[in-house]
Short mmCIF file of N, CA, C and O in Angstrom, two decimals:
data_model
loop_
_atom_site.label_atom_id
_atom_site.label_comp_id
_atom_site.label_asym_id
_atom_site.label_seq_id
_atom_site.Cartn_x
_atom_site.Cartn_y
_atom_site.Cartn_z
N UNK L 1 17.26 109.57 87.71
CA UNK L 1 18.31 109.35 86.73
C UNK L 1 19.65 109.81 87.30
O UNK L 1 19.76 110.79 88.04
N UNK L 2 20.63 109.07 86.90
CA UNK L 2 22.38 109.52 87.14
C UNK L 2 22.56 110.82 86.69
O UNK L 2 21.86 111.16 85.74
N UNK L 3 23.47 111.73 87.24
CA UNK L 3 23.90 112.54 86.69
C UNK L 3 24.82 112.68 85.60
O UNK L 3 25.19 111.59 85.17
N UNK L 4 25.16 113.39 85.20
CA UNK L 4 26.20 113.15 83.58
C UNK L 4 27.63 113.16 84.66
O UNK L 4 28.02 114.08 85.38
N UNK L 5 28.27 111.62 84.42
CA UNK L 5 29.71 111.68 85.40
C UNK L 5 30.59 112.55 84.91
O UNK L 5 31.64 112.55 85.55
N UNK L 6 30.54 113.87 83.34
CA UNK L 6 31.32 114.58 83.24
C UNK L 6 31.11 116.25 83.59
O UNK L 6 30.78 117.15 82.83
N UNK L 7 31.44 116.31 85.08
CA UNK L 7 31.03 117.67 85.46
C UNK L 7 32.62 118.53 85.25
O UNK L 7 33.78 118.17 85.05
N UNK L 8 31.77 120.08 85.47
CA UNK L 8 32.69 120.53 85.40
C UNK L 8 33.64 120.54 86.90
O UNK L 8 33.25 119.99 87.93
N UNK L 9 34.83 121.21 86.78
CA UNK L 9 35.59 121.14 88.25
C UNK L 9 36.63 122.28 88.15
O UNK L 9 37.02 122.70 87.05
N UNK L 10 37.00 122.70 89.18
CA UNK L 10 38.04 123.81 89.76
C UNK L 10 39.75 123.37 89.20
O UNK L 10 40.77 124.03 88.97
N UNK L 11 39.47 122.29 89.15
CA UNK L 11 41.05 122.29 88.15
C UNK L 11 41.64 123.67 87.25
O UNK L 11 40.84 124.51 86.84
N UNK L 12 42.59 123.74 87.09
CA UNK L 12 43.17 125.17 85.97
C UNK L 12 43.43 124.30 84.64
O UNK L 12 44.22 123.36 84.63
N UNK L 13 42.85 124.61 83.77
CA UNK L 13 43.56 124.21 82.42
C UNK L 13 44.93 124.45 82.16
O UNK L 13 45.62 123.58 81.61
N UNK L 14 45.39 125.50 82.48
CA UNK L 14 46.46 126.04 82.17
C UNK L 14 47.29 124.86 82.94
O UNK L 14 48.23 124.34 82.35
N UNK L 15 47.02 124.56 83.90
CA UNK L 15 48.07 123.91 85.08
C UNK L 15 47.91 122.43 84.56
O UNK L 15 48.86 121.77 84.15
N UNK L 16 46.63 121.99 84.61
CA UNK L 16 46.51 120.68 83.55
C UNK L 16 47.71 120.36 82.07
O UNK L 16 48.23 119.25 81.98
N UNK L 17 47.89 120.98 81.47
CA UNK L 17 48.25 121.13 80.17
C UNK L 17 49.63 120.95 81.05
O UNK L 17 49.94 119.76 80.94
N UNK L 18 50.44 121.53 81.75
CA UNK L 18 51.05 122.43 82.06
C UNK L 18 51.84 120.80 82.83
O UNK L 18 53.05 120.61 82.69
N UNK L 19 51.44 120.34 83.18
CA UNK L 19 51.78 118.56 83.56
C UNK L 19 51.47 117.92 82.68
O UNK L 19 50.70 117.01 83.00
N UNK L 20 51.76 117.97 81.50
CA UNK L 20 51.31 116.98 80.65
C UNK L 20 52.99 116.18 80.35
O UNK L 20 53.80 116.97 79.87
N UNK L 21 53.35 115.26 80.51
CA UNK L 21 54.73 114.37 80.67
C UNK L 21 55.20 115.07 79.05
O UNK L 21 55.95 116.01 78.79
N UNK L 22 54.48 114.22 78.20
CA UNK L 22 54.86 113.98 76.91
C UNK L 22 54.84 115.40 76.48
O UNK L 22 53.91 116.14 76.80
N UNK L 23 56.39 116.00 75.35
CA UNK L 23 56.57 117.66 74.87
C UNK L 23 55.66 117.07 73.72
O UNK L 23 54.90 118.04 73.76
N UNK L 24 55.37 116.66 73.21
CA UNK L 24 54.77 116.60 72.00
C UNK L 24 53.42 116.90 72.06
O UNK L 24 52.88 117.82 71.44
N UNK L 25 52.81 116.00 72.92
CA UNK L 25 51.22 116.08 73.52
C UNK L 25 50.67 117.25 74.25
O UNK L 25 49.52 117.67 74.27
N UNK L 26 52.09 117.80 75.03
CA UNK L 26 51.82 119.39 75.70
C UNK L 26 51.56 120.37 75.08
O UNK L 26 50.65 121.18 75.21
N UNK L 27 53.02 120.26 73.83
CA UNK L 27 52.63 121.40 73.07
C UNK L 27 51.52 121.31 72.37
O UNK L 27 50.96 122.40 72.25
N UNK L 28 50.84 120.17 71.70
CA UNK L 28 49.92 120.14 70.70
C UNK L 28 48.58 120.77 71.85
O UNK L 28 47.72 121.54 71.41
N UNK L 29 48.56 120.40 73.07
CA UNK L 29 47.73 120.73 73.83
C UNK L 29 47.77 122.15 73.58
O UNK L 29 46.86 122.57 72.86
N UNK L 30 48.69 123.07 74.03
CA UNK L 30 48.78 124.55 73.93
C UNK L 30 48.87 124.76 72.79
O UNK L 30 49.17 125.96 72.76
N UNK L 31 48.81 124.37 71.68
CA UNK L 31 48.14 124.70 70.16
C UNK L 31 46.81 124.61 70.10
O UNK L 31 46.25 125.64 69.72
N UNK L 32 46.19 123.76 70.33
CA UNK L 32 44.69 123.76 70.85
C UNK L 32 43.96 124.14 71.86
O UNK L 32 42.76 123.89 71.90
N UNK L 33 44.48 124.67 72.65
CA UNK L 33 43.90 125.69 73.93
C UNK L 33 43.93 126.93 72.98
O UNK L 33 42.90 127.60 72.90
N UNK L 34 45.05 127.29 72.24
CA UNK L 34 44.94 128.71 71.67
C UNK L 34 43.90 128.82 70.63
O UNK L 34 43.24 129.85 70.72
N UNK L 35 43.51 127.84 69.45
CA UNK L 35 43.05 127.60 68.73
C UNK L 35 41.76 127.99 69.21
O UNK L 35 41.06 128.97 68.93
N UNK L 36 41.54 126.81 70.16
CA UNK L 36 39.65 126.90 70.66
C UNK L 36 39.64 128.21 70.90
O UNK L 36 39.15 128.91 70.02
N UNK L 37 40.07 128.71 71.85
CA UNK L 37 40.01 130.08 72.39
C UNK L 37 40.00 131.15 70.83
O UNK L 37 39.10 131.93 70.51
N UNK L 38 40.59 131.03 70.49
CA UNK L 38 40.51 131.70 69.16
C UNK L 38 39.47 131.57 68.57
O UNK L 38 38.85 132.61 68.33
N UNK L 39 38.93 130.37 68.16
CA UNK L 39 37.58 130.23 67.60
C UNK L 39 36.08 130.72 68.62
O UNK L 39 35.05 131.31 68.28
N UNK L 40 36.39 130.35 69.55
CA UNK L 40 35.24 130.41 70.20
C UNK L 40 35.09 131.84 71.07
O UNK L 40 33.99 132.34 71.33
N UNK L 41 36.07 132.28 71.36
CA UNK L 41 36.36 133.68 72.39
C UNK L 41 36.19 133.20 73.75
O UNK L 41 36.07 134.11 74.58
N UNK L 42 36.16 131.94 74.23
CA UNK L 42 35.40 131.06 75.51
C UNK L 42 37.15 131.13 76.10
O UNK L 42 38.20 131.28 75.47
N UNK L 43 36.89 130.96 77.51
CA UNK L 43 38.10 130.40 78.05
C UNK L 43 37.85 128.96 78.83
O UNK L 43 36.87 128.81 79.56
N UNK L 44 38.27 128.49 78.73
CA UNK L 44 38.24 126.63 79.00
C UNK L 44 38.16 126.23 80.48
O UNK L 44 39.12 126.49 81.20
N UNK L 45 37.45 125.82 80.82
CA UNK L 45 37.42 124.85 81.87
C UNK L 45 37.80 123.56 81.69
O UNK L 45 37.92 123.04 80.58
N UNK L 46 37.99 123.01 82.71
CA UNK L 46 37.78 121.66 83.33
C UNK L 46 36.40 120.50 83.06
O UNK L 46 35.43 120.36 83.81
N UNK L 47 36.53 120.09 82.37
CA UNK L 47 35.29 119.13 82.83
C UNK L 47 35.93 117.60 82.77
O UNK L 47 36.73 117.18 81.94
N UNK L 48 35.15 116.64 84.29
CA UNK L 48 36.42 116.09 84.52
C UNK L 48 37.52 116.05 84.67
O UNK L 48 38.17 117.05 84.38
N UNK L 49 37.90 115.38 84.96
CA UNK L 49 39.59 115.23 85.19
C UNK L 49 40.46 115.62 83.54
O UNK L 49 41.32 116.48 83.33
N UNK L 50 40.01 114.89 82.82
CA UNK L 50 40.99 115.15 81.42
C UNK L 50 40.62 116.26 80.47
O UNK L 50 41.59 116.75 79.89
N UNK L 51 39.47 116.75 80.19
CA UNK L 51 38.77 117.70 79.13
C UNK L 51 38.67 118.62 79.20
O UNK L 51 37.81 118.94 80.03
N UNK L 52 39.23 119.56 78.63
CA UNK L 52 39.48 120.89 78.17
C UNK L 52 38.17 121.24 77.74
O UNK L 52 37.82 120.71 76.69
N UNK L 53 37.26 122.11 78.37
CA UNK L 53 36.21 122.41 77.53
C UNK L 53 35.77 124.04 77.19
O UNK L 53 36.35 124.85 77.91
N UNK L 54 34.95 124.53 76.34
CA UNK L 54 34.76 125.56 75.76
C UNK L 54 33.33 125.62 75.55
O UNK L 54 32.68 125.00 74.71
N UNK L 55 32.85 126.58 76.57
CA UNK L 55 31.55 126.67 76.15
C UNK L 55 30.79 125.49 77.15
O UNK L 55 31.36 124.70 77.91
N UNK L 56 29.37 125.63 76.90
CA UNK L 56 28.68 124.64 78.07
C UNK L 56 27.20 124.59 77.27
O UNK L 56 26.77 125.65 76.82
N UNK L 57 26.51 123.48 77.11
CA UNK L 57 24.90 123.84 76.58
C UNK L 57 24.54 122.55 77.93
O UNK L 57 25.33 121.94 78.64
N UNK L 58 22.67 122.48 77.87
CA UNK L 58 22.17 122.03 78.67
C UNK L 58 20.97 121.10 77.34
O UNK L 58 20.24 121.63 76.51
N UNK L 59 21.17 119.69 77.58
CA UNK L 59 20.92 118.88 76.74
C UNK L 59 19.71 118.79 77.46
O UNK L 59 19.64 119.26 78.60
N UNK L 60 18.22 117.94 76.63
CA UNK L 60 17.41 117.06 76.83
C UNK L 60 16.84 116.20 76.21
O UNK L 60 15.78 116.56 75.69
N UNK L 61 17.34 114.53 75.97
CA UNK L 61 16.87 113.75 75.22
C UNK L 61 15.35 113.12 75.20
O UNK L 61 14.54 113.25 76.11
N UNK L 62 15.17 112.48 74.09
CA UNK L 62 13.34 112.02 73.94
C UNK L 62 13.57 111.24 75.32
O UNK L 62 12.69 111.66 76.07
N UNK L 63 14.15 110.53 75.83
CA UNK L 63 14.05 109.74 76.52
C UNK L 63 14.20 110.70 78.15
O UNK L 63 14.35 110.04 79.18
N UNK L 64 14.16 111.64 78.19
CA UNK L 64 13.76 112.69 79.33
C UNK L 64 15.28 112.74 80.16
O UNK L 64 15.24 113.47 81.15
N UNK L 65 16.58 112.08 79.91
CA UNK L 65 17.47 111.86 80.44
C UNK L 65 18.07 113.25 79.97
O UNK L 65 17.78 113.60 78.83
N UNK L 66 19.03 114.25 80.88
CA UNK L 66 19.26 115.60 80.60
C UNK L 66 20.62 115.82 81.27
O UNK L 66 21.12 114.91 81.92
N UNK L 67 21.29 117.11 81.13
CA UNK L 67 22.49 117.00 81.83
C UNK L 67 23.29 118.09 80.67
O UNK L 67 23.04 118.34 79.49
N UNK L 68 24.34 118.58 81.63
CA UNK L 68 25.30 119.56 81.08
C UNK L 68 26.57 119.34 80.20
O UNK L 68 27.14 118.34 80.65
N UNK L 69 27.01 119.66 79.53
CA UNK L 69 28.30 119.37 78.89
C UNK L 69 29.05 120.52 78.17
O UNK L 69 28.50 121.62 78.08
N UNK L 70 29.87 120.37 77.81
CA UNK L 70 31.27 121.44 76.92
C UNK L 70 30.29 121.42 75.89
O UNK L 70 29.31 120.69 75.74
N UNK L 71 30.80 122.46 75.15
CA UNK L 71 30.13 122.83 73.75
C UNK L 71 31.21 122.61 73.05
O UNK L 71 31.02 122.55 71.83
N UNK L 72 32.33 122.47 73.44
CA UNK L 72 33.12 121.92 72.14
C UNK L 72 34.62 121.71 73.54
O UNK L 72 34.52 122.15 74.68
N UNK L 73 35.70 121.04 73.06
CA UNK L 73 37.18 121.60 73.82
C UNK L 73 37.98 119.90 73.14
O UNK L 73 37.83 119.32 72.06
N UNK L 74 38.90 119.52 74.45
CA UNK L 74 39.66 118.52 73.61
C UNK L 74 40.51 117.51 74.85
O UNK L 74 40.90 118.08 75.87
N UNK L 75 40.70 116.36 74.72
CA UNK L 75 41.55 115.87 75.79
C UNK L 75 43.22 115.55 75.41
O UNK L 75 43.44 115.00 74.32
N UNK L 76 44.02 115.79 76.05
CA UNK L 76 45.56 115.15 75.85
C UNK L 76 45.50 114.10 76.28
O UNK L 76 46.06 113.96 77.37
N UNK L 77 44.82 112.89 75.68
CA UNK L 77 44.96 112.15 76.43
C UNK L 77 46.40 111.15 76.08
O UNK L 77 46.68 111.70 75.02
N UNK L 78 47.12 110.43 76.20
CA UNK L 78 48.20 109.67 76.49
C UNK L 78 48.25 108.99 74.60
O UNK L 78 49.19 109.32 73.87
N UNK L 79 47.13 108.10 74.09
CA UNK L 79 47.17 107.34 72.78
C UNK L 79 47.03 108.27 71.80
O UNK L 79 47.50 108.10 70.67
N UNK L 80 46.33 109.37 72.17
CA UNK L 80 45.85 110.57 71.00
C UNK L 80 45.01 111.85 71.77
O UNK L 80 44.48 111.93 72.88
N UNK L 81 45.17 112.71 70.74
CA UNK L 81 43.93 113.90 71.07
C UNK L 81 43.03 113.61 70.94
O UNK L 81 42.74 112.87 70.00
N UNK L 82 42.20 114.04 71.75
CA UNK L 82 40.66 113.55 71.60
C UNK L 82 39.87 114.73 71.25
O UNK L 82 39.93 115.49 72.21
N UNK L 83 39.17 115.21 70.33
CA UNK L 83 38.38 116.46 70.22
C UNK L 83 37.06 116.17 70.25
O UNK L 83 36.63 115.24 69.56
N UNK L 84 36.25 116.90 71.05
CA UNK L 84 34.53 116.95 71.11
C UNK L 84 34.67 118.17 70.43
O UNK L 84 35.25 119.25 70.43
N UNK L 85 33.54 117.18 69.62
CA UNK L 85 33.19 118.14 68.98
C UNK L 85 31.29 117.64 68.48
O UNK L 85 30.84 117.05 67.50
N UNK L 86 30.63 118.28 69.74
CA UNK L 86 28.99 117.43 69.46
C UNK L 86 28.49 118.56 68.73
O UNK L 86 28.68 119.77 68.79
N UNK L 87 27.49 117.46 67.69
CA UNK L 87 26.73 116.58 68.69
C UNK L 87 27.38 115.21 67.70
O UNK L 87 27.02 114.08 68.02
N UNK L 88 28.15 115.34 66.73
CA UNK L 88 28.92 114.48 65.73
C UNK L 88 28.92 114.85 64.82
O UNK L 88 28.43 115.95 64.56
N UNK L 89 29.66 113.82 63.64
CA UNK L 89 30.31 114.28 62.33
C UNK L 89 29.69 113.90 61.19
O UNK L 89 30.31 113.93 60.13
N UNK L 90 28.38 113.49 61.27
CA UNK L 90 27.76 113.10 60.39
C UNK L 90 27.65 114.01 59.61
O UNK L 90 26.49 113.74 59.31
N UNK L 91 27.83 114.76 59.11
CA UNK L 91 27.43 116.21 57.87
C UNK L 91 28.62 116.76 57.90
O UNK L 91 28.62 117.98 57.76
N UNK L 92 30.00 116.06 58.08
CA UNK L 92 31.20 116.56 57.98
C UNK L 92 31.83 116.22 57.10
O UNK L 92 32.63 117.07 56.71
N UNK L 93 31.84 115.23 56.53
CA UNK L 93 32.66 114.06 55.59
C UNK L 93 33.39 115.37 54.77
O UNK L 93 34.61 115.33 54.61
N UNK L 94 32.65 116.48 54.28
CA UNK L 94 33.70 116.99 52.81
C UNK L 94 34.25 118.00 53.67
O UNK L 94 34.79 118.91 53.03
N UNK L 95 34.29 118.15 55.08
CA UNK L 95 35.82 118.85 55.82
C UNK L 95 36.92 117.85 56.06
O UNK L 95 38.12 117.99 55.80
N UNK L 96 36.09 116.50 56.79
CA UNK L 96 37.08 115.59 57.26
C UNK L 96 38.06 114.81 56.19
O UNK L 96 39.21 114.39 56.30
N UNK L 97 37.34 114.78 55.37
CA UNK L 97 38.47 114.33 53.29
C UNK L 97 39.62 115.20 53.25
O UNK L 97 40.52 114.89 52.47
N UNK L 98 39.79 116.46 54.13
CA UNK L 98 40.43 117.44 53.70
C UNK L 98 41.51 117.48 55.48
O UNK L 98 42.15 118.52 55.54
N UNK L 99 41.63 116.92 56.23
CA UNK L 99 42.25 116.95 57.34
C UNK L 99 43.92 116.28 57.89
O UNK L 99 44.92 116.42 58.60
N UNK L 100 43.28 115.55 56.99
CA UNK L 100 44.56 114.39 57.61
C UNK L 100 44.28 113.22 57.97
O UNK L 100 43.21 112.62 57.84
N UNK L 101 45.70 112.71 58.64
CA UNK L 101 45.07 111.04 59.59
C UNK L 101 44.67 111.31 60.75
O UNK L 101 45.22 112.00 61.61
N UNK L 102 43.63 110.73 60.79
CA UNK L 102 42.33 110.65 61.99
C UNK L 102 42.12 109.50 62.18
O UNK L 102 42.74 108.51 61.79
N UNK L 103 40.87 109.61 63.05
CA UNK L 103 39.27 108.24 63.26
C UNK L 103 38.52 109.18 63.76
O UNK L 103 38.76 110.38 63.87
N UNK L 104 37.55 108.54 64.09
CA UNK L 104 36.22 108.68 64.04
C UNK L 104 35.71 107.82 65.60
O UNK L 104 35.91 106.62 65.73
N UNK L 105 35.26 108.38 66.32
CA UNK L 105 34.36 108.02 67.37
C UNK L 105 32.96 108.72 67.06
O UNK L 105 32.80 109.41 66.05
N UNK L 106 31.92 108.48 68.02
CA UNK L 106 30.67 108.79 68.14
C UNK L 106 30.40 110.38 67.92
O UNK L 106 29.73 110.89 67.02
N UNK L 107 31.10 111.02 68.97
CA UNK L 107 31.65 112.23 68.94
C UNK L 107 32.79 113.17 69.12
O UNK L 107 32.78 114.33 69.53
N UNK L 108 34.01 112.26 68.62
CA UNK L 108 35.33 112.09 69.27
C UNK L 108 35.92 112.07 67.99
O UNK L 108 35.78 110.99 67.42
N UNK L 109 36.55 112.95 67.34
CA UNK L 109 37.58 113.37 66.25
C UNK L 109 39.19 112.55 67.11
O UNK L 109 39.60 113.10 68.14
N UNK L 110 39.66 111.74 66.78
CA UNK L 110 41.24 111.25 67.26
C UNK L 110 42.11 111.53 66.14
O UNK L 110 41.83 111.32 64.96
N UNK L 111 43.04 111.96 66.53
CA UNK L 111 44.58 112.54 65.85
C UNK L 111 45.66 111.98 66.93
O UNK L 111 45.66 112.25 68.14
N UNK L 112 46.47 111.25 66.31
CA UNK L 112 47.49 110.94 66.81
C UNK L 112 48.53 112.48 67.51
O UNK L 112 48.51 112.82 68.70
N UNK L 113 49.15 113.02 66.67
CA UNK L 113 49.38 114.59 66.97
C UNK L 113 48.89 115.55 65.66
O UNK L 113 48.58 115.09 64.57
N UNK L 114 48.91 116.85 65.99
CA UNK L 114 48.83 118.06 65.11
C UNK L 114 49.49 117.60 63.65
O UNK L 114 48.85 117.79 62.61
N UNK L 115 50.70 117.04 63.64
CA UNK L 115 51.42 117.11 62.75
C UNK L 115 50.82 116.06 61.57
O UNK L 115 51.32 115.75 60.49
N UNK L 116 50.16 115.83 61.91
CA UNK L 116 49.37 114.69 61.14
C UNK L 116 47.88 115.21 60.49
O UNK L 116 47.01 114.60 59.87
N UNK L 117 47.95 116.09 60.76
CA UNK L 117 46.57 117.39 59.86
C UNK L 117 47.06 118.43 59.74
O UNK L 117 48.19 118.83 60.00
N UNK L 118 45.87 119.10 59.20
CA UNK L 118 45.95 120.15 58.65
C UNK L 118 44.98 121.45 59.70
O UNK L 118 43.76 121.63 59.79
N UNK L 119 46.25 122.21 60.40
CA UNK L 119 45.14 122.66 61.45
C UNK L 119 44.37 123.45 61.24
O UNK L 119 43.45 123.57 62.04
N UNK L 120 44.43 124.20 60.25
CA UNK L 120 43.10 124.96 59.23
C UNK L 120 42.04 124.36 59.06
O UNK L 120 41.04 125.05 58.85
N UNK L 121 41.94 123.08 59.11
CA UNK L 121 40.81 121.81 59.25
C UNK L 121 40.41 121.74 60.44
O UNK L 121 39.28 121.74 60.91
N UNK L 122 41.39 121.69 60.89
CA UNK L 122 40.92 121.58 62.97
C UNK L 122 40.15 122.73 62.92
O UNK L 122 38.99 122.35 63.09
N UNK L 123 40.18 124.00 62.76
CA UNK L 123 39.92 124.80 63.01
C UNK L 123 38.66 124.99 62.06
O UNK L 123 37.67 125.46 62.59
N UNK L 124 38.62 124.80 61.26
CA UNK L 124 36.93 124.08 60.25
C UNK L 124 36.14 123.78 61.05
O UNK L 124 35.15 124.45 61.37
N UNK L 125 36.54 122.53 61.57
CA UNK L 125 36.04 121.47 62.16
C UNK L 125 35.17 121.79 63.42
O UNK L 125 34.04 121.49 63.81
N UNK L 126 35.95 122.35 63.76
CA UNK L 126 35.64 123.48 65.32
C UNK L 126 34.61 123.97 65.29
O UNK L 126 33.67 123.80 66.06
N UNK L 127 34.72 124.89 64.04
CA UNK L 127 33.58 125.97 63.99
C UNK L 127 32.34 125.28 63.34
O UNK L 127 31.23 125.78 63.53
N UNK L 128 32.43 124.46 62.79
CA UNK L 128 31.41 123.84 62.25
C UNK L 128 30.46 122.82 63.21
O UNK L 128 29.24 122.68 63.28
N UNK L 129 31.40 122.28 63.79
CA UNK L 129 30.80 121.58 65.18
C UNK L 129 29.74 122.31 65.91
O UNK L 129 28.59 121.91 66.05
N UNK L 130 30.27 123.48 66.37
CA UNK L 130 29.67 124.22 67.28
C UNK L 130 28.57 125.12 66.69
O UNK L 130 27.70 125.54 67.45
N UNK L 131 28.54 125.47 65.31
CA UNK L 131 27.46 125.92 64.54
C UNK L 131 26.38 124.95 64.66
O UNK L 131 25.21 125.27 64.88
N UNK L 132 26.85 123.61 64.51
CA UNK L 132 25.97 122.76 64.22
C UNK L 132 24.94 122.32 65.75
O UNK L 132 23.73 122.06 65.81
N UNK L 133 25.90 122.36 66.80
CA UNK L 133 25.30 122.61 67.78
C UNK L 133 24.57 122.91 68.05
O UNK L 133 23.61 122.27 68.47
N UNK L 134 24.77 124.89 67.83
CA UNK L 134 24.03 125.98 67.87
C UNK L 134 22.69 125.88 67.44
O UNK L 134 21.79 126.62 67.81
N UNK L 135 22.59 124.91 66.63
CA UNK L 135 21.39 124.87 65.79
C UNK L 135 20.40 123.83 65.88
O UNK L 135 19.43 123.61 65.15
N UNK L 136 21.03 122.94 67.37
CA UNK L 136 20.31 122.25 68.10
C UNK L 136 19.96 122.30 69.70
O UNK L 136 19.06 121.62 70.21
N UNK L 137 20.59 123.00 70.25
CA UNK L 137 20.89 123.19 71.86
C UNK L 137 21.70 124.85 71.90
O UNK L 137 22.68 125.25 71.27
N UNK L 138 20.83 125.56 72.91
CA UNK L 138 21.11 126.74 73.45
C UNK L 138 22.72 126.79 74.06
O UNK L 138 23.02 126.43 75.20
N UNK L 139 23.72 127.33 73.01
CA UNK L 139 25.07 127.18 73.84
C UNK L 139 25.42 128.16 74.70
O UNK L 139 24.79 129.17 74.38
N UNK L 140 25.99 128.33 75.46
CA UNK L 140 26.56 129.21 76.35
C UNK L 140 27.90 129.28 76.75
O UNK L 140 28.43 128.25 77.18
N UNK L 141 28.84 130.81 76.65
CA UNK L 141 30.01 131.11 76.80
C UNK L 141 30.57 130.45 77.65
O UNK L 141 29.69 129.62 77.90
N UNK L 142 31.60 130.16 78.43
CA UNK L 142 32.23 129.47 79.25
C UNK L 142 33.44 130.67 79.55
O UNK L 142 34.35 130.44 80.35
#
């Protein structure tokens, strides 16, 4: 089997963020570097090129396919923020009513910027994610 193409890497978050073109997307970035870190007590890596991550668990599906990932973090990416937040939002609906303008991916919370929620929700959201995690896959500090 392939490996999971999102490993972690030696990149600096800090320095990542830190080139981000757009002030809007930077700062919201360093609102959410502080945030996670706040919630989680984790300090962030790299995984891949774009993802801020927090935390690390070690997955194994019925289908025997396995592999590492963030336990929670977020991307700047260029159209929107992207937040992981696995394993998804299915048992979220009466936080996400309460957030702001969003969407919805598989496992991908999108916000155009901060200013468009409520980051007390983000910060819900966060912790609830990663509880929910917790309560499926062995997480580990980062």
């Amino acid at each position: 089997m392939a490996d999971n193409k999102t490993q972690v890497t030696e990149i600096s978050p800090a320095a990542f963020i830190a080139g981000i073109d757009h002030p809007t997307r930077r700062a919201d970035a360093e609102t959410l570097d502080a945030l996670f870190r706040d919630i989680t007590g984790w300090q962030p890596r790299m995984w891949g090129p774009t993802i801020i991550g927090y935390g690390a668990y070690h997955y194994t599906y019925d289908s025997g396919r396995e592999g590492d990932m963030c336990a929670t973090g977020f991307s700047p990416r260029k159209a929107n923020l992207s937040l992981y937040i696995m394993p998804g939002y299915q048992d979220f609906g009466h936080i996400l009513d309460r957030l702001g303008k969003h969407k919805l991916g598989k496992a991908c919370l999108y916000i155009n910027k901060l200013a468009d929620v409520d980051i007390d929700v983000v910060a819900e959201i966060i912790q609830a994610g990663l509880d929910d995690l917790g309560a499926r896959w062995p997480v580990k500090p980062s």
